[in-house]
Coordinates of C-alpha atoms in Angstrom, one line a residue:
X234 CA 85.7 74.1 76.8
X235 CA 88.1 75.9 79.4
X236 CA 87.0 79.3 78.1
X237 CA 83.0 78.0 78.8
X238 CA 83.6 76.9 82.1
X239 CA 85.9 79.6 83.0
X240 CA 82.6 82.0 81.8
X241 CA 80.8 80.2 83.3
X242 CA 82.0 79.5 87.0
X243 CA 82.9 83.3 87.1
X244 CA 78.8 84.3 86.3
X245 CA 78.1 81.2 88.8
X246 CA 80.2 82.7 91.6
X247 CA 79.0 86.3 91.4
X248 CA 75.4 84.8 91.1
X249 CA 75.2 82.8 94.0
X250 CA 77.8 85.5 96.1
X251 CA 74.9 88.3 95.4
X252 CA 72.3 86.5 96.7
X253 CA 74.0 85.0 99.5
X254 CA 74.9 88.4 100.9
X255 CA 71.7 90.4 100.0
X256 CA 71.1 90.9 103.8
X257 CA 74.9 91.7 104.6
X258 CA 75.3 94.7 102.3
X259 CA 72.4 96.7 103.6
X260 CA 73.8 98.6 105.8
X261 CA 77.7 99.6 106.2
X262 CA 79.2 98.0 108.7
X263 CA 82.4 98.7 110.6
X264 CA 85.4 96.6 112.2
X265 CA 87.5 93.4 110.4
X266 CA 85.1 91.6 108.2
X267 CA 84.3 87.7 108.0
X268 CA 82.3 85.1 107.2
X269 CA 80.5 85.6 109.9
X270 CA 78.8 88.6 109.2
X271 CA 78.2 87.6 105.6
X272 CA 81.2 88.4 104.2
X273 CA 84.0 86.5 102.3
X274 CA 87.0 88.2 103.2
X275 CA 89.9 86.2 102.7
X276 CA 90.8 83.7 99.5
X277 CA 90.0 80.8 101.7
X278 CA 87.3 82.4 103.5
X279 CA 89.7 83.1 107.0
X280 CA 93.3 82.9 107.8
X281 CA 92.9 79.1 108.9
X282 CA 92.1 78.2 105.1
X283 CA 88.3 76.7 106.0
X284 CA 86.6 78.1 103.2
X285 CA 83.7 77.7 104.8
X286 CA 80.9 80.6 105.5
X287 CA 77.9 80.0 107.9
X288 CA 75.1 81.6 105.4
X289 CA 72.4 78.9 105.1
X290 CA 70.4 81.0 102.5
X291 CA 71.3 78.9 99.4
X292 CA 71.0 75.1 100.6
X293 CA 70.4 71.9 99.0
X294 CA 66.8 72.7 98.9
X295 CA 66.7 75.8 96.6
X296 CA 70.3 75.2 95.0
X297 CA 68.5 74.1 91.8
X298 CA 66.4 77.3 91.7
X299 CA 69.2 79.8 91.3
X300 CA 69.0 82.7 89.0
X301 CA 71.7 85.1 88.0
X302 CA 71.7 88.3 89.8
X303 CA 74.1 89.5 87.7
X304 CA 77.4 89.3 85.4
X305 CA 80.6 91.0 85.1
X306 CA 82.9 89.8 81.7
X307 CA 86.5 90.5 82.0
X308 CA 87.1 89.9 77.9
X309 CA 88.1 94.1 78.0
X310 CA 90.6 93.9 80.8
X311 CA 93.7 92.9 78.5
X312 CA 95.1 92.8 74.9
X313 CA 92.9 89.6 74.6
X314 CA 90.3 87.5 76.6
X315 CA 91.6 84.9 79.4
X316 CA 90.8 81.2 78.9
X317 CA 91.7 80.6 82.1
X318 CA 89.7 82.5 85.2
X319 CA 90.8 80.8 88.8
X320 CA 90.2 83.4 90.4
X321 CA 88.1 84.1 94.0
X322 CA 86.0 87.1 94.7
X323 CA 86.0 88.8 97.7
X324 CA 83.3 90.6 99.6
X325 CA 83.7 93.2 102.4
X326 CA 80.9 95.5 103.3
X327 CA 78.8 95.2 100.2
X328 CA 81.9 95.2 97.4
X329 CA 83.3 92.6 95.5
X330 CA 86.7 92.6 94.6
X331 CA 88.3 90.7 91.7
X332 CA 91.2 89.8 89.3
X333 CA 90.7 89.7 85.7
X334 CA 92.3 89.9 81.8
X335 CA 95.3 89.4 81.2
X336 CA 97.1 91.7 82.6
X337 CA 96.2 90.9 86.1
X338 CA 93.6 94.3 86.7
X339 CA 91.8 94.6 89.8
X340 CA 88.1 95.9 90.0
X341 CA 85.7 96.5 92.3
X342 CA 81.7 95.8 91.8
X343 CA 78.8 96.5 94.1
X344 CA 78.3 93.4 95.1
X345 CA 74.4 94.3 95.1
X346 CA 74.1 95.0 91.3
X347 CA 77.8 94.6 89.7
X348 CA 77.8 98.0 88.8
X349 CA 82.0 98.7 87.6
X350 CA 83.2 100.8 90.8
X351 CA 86.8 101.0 89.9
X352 CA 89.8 99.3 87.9
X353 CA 93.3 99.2 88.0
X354 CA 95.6 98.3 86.0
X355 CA 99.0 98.3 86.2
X356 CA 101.2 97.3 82.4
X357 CA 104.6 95.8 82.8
X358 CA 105.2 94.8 79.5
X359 CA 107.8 92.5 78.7
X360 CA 108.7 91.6 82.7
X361 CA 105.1 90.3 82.6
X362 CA 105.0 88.7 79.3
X363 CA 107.9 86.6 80.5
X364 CA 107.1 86.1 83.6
X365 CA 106.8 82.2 84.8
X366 CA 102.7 83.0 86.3
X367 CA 99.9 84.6 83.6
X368 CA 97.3 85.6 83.7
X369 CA 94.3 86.8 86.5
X370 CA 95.6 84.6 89.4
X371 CA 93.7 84.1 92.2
X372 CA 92.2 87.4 93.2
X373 CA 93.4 90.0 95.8
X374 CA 93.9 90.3 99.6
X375 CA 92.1 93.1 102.0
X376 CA 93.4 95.1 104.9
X377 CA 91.7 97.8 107.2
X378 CA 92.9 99.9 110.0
X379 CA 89.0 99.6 111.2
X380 CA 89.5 103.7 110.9
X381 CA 89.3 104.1 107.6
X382 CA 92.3 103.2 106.1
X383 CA 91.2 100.0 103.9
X384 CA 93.3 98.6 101.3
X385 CA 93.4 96.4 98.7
X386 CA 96.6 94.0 98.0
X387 CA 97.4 92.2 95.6
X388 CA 100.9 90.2 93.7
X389 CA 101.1 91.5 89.7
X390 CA 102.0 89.1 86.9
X391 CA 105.5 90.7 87.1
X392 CA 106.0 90.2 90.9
X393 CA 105.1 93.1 92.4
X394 CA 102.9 93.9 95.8
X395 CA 100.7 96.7 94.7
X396 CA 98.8 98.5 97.6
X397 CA 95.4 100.2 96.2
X398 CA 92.9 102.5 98.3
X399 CA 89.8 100.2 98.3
X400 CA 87.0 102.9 98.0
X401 CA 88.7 104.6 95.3
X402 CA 91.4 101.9 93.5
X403 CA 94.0 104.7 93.4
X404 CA 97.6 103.5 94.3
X405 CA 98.7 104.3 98.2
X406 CA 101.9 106.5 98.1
X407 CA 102.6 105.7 101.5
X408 CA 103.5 102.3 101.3
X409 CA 106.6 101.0 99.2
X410 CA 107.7 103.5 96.2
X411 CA 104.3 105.0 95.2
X412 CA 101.9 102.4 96.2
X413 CA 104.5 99.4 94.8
X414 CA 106.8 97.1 96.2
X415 CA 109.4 95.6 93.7
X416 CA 109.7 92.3 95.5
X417 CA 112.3 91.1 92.5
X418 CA 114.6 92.8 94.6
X419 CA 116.5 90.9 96.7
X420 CA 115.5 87.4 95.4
X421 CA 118.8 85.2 93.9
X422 CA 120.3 82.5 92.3
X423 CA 123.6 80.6 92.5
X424 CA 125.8 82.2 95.9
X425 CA 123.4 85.1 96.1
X426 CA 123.6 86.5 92.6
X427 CA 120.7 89.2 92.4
X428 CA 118.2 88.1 89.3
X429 CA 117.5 90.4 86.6
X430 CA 114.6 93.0 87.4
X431 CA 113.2 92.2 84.0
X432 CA 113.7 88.7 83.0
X433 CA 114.5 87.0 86.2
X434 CA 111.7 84.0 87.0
X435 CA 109.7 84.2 90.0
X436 CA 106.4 85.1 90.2
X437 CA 103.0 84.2 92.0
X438 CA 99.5 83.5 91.1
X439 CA 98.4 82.9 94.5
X440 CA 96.7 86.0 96.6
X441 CA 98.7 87.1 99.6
X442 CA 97.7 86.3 103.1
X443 CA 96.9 89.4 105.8
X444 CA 97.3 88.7 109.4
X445 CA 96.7 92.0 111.5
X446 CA 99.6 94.4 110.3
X447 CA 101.5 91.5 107.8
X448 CA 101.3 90.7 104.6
X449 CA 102.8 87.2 103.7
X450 CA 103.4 86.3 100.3
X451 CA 104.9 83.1 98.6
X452 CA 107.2 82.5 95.4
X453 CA 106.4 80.2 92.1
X454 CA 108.5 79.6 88.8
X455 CA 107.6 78.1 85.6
X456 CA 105.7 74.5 85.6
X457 CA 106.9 71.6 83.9
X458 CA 109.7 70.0 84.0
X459 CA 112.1 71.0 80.9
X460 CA 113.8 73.7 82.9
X461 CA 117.0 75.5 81.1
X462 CA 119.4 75.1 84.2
X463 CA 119.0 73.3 87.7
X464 CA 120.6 76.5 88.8
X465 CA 117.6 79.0 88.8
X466 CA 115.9 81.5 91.0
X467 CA 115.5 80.5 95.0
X468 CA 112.4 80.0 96.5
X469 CA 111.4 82.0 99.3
X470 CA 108.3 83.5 101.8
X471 CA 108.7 87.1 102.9
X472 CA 106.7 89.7 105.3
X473 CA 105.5 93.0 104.9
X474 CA 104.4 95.8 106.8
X475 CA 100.4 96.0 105.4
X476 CA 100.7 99.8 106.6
X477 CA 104.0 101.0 104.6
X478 CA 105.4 98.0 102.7
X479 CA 108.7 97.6 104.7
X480 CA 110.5 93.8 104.5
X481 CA 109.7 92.8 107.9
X482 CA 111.4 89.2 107.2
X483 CA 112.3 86.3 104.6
X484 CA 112.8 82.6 104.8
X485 CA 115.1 80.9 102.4
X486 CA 113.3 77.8 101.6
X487 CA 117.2 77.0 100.3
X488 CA 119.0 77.4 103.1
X489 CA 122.4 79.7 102.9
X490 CA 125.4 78.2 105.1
X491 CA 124.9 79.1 108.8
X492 CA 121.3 78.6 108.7
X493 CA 119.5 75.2 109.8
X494 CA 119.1 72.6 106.9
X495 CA 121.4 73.8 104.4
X496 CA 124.2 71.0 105.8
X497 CA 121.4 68.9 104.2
X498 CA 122.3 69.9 100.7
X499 CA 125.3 68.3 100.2
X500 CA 128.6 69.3 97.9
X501 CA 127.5 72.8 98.4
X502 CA 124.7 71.7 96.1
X503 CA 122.5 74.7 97.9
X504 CA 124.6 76.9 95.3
X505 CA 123.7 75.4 92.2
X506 CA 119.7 74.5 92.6
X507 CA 116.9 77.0 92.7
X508 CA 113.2 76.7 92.7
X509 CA 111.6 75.0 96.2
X510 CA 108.8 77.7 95.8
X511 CA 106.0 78.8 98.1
X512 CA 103.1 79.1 95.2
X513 CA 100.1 78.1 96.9
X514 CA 98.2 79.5 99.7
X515 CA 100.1 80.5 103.2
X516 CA 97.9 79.8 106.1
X517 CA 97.9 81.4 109.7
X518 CA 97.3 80.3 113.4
X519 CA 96.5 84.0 114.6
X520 CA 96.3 83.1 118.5
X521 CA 99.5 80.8 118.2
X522 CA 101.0 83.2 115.9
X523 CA 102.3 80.3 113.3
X524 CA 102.4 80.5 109.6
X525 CA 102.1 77.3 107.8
X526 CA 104.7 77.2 104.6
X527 CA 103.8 74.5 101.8
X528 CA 107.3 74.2 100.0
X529 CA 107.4 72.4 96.8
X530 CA 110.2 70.3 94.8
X531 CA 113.3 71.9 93.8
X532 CA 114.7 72.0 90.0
X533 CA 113.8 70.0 88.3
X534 CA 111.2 68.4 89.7
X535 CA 111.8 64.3 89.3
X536 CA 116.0 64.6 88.8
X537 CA 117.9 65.2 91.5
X538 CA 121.3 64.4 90.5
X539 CA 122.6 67.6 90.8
X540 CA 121.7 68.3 94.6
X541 CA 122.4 65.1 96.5
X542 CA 121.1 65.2 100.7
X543 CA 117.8 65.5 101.8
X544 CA 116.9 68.8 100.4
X545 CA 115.6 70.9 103.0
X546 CA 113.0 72.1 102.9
X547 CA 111.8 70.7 99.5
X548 CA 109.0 68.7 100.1
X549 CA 108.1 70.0 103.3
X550 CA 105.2 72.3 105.7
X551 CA 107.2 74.3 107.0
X552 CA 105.9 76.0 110.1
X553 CA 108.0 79.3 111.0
X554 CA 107.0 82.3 113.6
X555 CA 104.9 84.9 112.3
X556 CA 106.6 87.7 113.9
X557 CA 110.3 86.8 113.4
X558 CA 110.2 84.8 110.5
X559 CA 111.9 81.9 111.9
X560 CA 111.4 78.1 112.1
X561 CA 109.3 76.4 114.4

C-alpha cells in the first residue's frame, strides 16, 4: 500500500503542479521566485513555512476533473525502487526540481511536459547505507544571484551539502571542496570527540532552508527508541555561505560549559547524552532576521536517567539570530 500511494501522490503532485503553472512557465522570468508569480520555490512554499500559493486555477469546482499532464517514475534512480516518496517538488521559472531513488539523486523536469533535463547522483556507499536518514528525503532547496548564478542545494543521505548548477546539474567547484561540503566534520560526541567520517550518525532528510546569502540546515539520528548508548552524536543547526560553502555559524542544541543552558544538564550530564536534533524544517522571519529552531528529545527519547536538569534545549523552539547564530 505505501509503494501505491507513494506512486501515486508523486504522479498527483506533478499533475496538478503542471497545470497550475501552465501560465507561469511561458515566458522566462527574472529576479527571486515565489508563489506569487506562480512558482513554488521553497519546501513550504516561502521562508515563513505557509505553504500556501495564491493560484486559484484548480479550485473546488474543477478539482474532480483533473487529468494527468504527465509522470516522472523514479524506480531507475537507485539499486532498487523507493516505497517511500515524501518528497516536495519545486518549481522556478518553468523547472521542476526533485529528489528520488534511493540514493537521494536530484533531477530536473520541464515542468511543462516532464521531459528528463538533468540528474545527479552522487554514491556514498557504505556512509549512506548506514546512515540513520534513507532514502529521497524531502526534495532540494534553490538559490539565485538574480544574475545568473542559480543553484541547486540539497543535504545527501550521507550528510553532505551538495551545490549543483541548476541549468546544467553539474557540481559548483566554487563552493566547498568541488561542489561538496562534508558537514560530518566538526559534529561530536561525548567532550567534543570528532565522529567517524564514515559510520558516525547524523543525517537529515529535511531540505535546507535559503535566506538571501545562507543556507541553514538541521541535524537527525536514527528513530526509535532502542538506541546502543545514551552517549551518541550531538545535535546541532549550522550556516553556510550559499555562494562558497564557508561555516558561517553553529548552535549546539547541547550546550558546552560557558555557553547559556548547559548549567541545565546537571552532573556534567551534557557529556554523556547526544541526539536533541534539528530534523524537521527551519523557518525564517527575513525582515526581523530570526530563525525558528524545532529541537527534539535527547537519547533516548522517554528515559532520562542518565541526564538529570531540565535539558536545554530538548524540547524546545528555539529562536536564535540569523546572522550570528546566537539565541534570541
Amino acid at each position: 500500500m505505501s509503494r501505491m500511494l507513494a506512486r501515486f501522490a508523486s504522479a498527483f503532485v506533478v499533475a496538478a503542479l503542471a497545470l497550475a503553472v501552465s501560465q507561469a512557465t511561458g515566458t522566462a522570468q527574472s529576479g527571486q521566485p515565489s508563489t506569487a508569480r506562480g512558482e513554488w520555490p521553497h519546501y513550504t512554499a516561502d521562508l515563513k513555512g505557509s505553504r500556501y500559493s495564491p493560484l486559484d486555477q484548480i479550485n473546488a469546482s474543477n478539482f474532480s476533473k483533473l487529468e494527468v499532464a504527465w509522470r516522472f517514475k523514479t524506480d531507475n534512480l537507485g539499486p532498487r525502487p523507493e516505497y517511500k516518496l515524501e518528497g516536495t517538488p519545486l518549481m522556478v521559472k518553468g523547472v521542476v526540481y526533485i529528489t528520488g531513488g534511493t540514493r537521494r539523486s536530484v533531477a530536473a523536469l520541464d515542468a511543462r511536459t516532464g521531459e528528463v533535463m538533468w540528474v545527479y547522483s552522487l554514491r556514498e556507499g557504505t556512509r549512506a547505507a548506514i546512515a540513520p536518514r534513507q532514502l529521497s528525503g524531502r526534495g532540494v532547496s534553490y538559490w539565485s544571484d538574480n544574475k545568473g548564478d542559480d543553484r541547486i542545494l540539497f543535504v545527501t543521505t550521507g550528510y553532505r551539502l551538495v551545490a549543483l548548477n541548476a541549468h546544467t546539474g553539474s557540481l559548483v567547484t566554487t563552493f566547498g571542496k568541488n561542489g561538496i561540503v562534508d558537514m560530518k566534520d566538526g559534529v561530536v560526541f561525548g567532550r567534543g570527540q570528532q565522529i567517524d567520517l564514515e559510520s558516525g550518525e547524523i543525517g537529515l532528510h529535511s531540505t535546507p532552508t535559503i535566506v538571501k546569502d545562507v543556507v541553514l540546515v538541521g541535524s537527525s539520528f536514527k528513530e526509535g527508541l532502542t538506541v546502543k548508548s545514551h552517549n551518541n552524536t550531538k545535535g546541532l543547526a549550522r550556516a553556510y555561505d550559499a555562494r562558497t560553502g564557508k561555516l558561517l555559524w553553529q548552535f549546539n542544541t547541547i550546550p558546552r560549559p560557558g555557553e547559556f543552558g548547559a548549567e541545565t544538564w546537571e552532573n556534567e550530564s551534557w557529556a554523556v547524552n547526544g541526539n536533541t536534533g534539528v530534523w524537521t524544517g527551519i523557518t525564517v522571519d527575513e525582515e526581523l532576521g530570526l530563525v525558528f529552531l524545532p529541537v527534539e528529545t535527547p537519547t533516548s527519547d522517554f528515559y532520562g536517567g542518565h541526564r538529570p536538569g531540565n535539558n536545554l534545549y530538548a524540547e524546545s523552539l528555539v529562536c536564535v539570530d540569523l546572522k550570528t547564530g546566537e539565541q534570541i
